[in-house]
XYZ file of C-alpha atoms in Angstrom:
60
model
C 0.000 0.000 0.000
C 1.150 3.503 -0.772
C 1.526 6.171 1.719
C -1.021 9.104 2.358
C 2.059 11.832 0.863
C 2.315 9.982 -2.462
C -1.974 9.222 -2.259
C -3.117 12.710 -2.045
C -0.886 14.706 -4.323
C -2.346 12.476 -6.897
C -5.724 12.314 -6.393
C -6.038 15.846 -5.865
C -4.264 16.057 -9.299
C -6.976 13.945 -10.608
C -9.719 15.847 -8.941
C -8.290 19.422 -10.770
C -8.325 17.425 -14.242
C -12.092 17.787 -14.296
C -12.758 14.696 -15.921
C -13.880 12.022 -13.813
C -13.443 9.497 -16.562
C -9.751 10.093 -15.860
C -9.577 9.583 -11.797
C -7.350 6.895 -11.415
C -9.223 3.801 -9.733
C -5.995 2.667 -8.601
C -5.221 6.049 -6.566
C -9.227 5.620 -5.078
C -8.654 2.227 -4.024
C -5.424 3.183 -2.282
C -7.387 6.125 -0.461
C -10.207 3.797 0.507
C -7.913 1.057 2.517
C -5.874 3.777 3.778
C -8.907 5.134 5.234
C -10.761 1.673 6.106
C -13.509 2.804 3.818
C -15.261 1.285 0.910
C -14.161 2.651 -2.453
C -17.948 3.143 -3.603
C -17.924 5.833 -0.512
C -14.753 7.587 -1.479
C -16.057 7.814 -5.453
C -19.132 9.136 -3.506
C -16.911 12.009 -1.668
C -14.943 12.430 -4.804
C -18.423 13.317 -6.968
C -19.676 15.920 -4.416
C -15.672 17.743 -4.387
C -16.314 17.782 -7.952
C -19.670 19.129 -7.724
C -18.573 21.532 -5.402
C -15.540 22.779 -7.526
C -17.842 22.880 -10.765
C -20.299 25.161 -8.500
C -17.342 27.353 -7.151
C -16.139 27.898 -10.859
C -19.571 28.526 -12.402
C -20.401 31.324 -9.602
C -16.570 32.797 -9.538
């Protein structure tokens, strides 16, 4: 398993790309057993921080 410093840098690189079709799967499922979680829940948080950004951007 990675660690959190080389898990976060890139999934917060893959958040800023926009397109969810490119998150990495591999960098999700590192975050989920990291965190104990399911993967399905961290896709979940993922969504609404891209939803969130998209709503920042659109009401700059």
């Amino acid at each position: 398993m990675e660690n959190s410093s080389q898990i976060f840098p890139a999934l917060i690189k893959d958040i800023e790309s926009f397109d969810k079709k490119q998150l990495s799967s591999s960098n999700v499922d590192a975050l989920a057993a990291a965190l104990d979680l399911q993967p399905v829940d961290v896709w979940r948080c993922l969504n609404s921080l891209i939803q969130l950004r998209d709503y920042v951007n659109s009401n700059k």
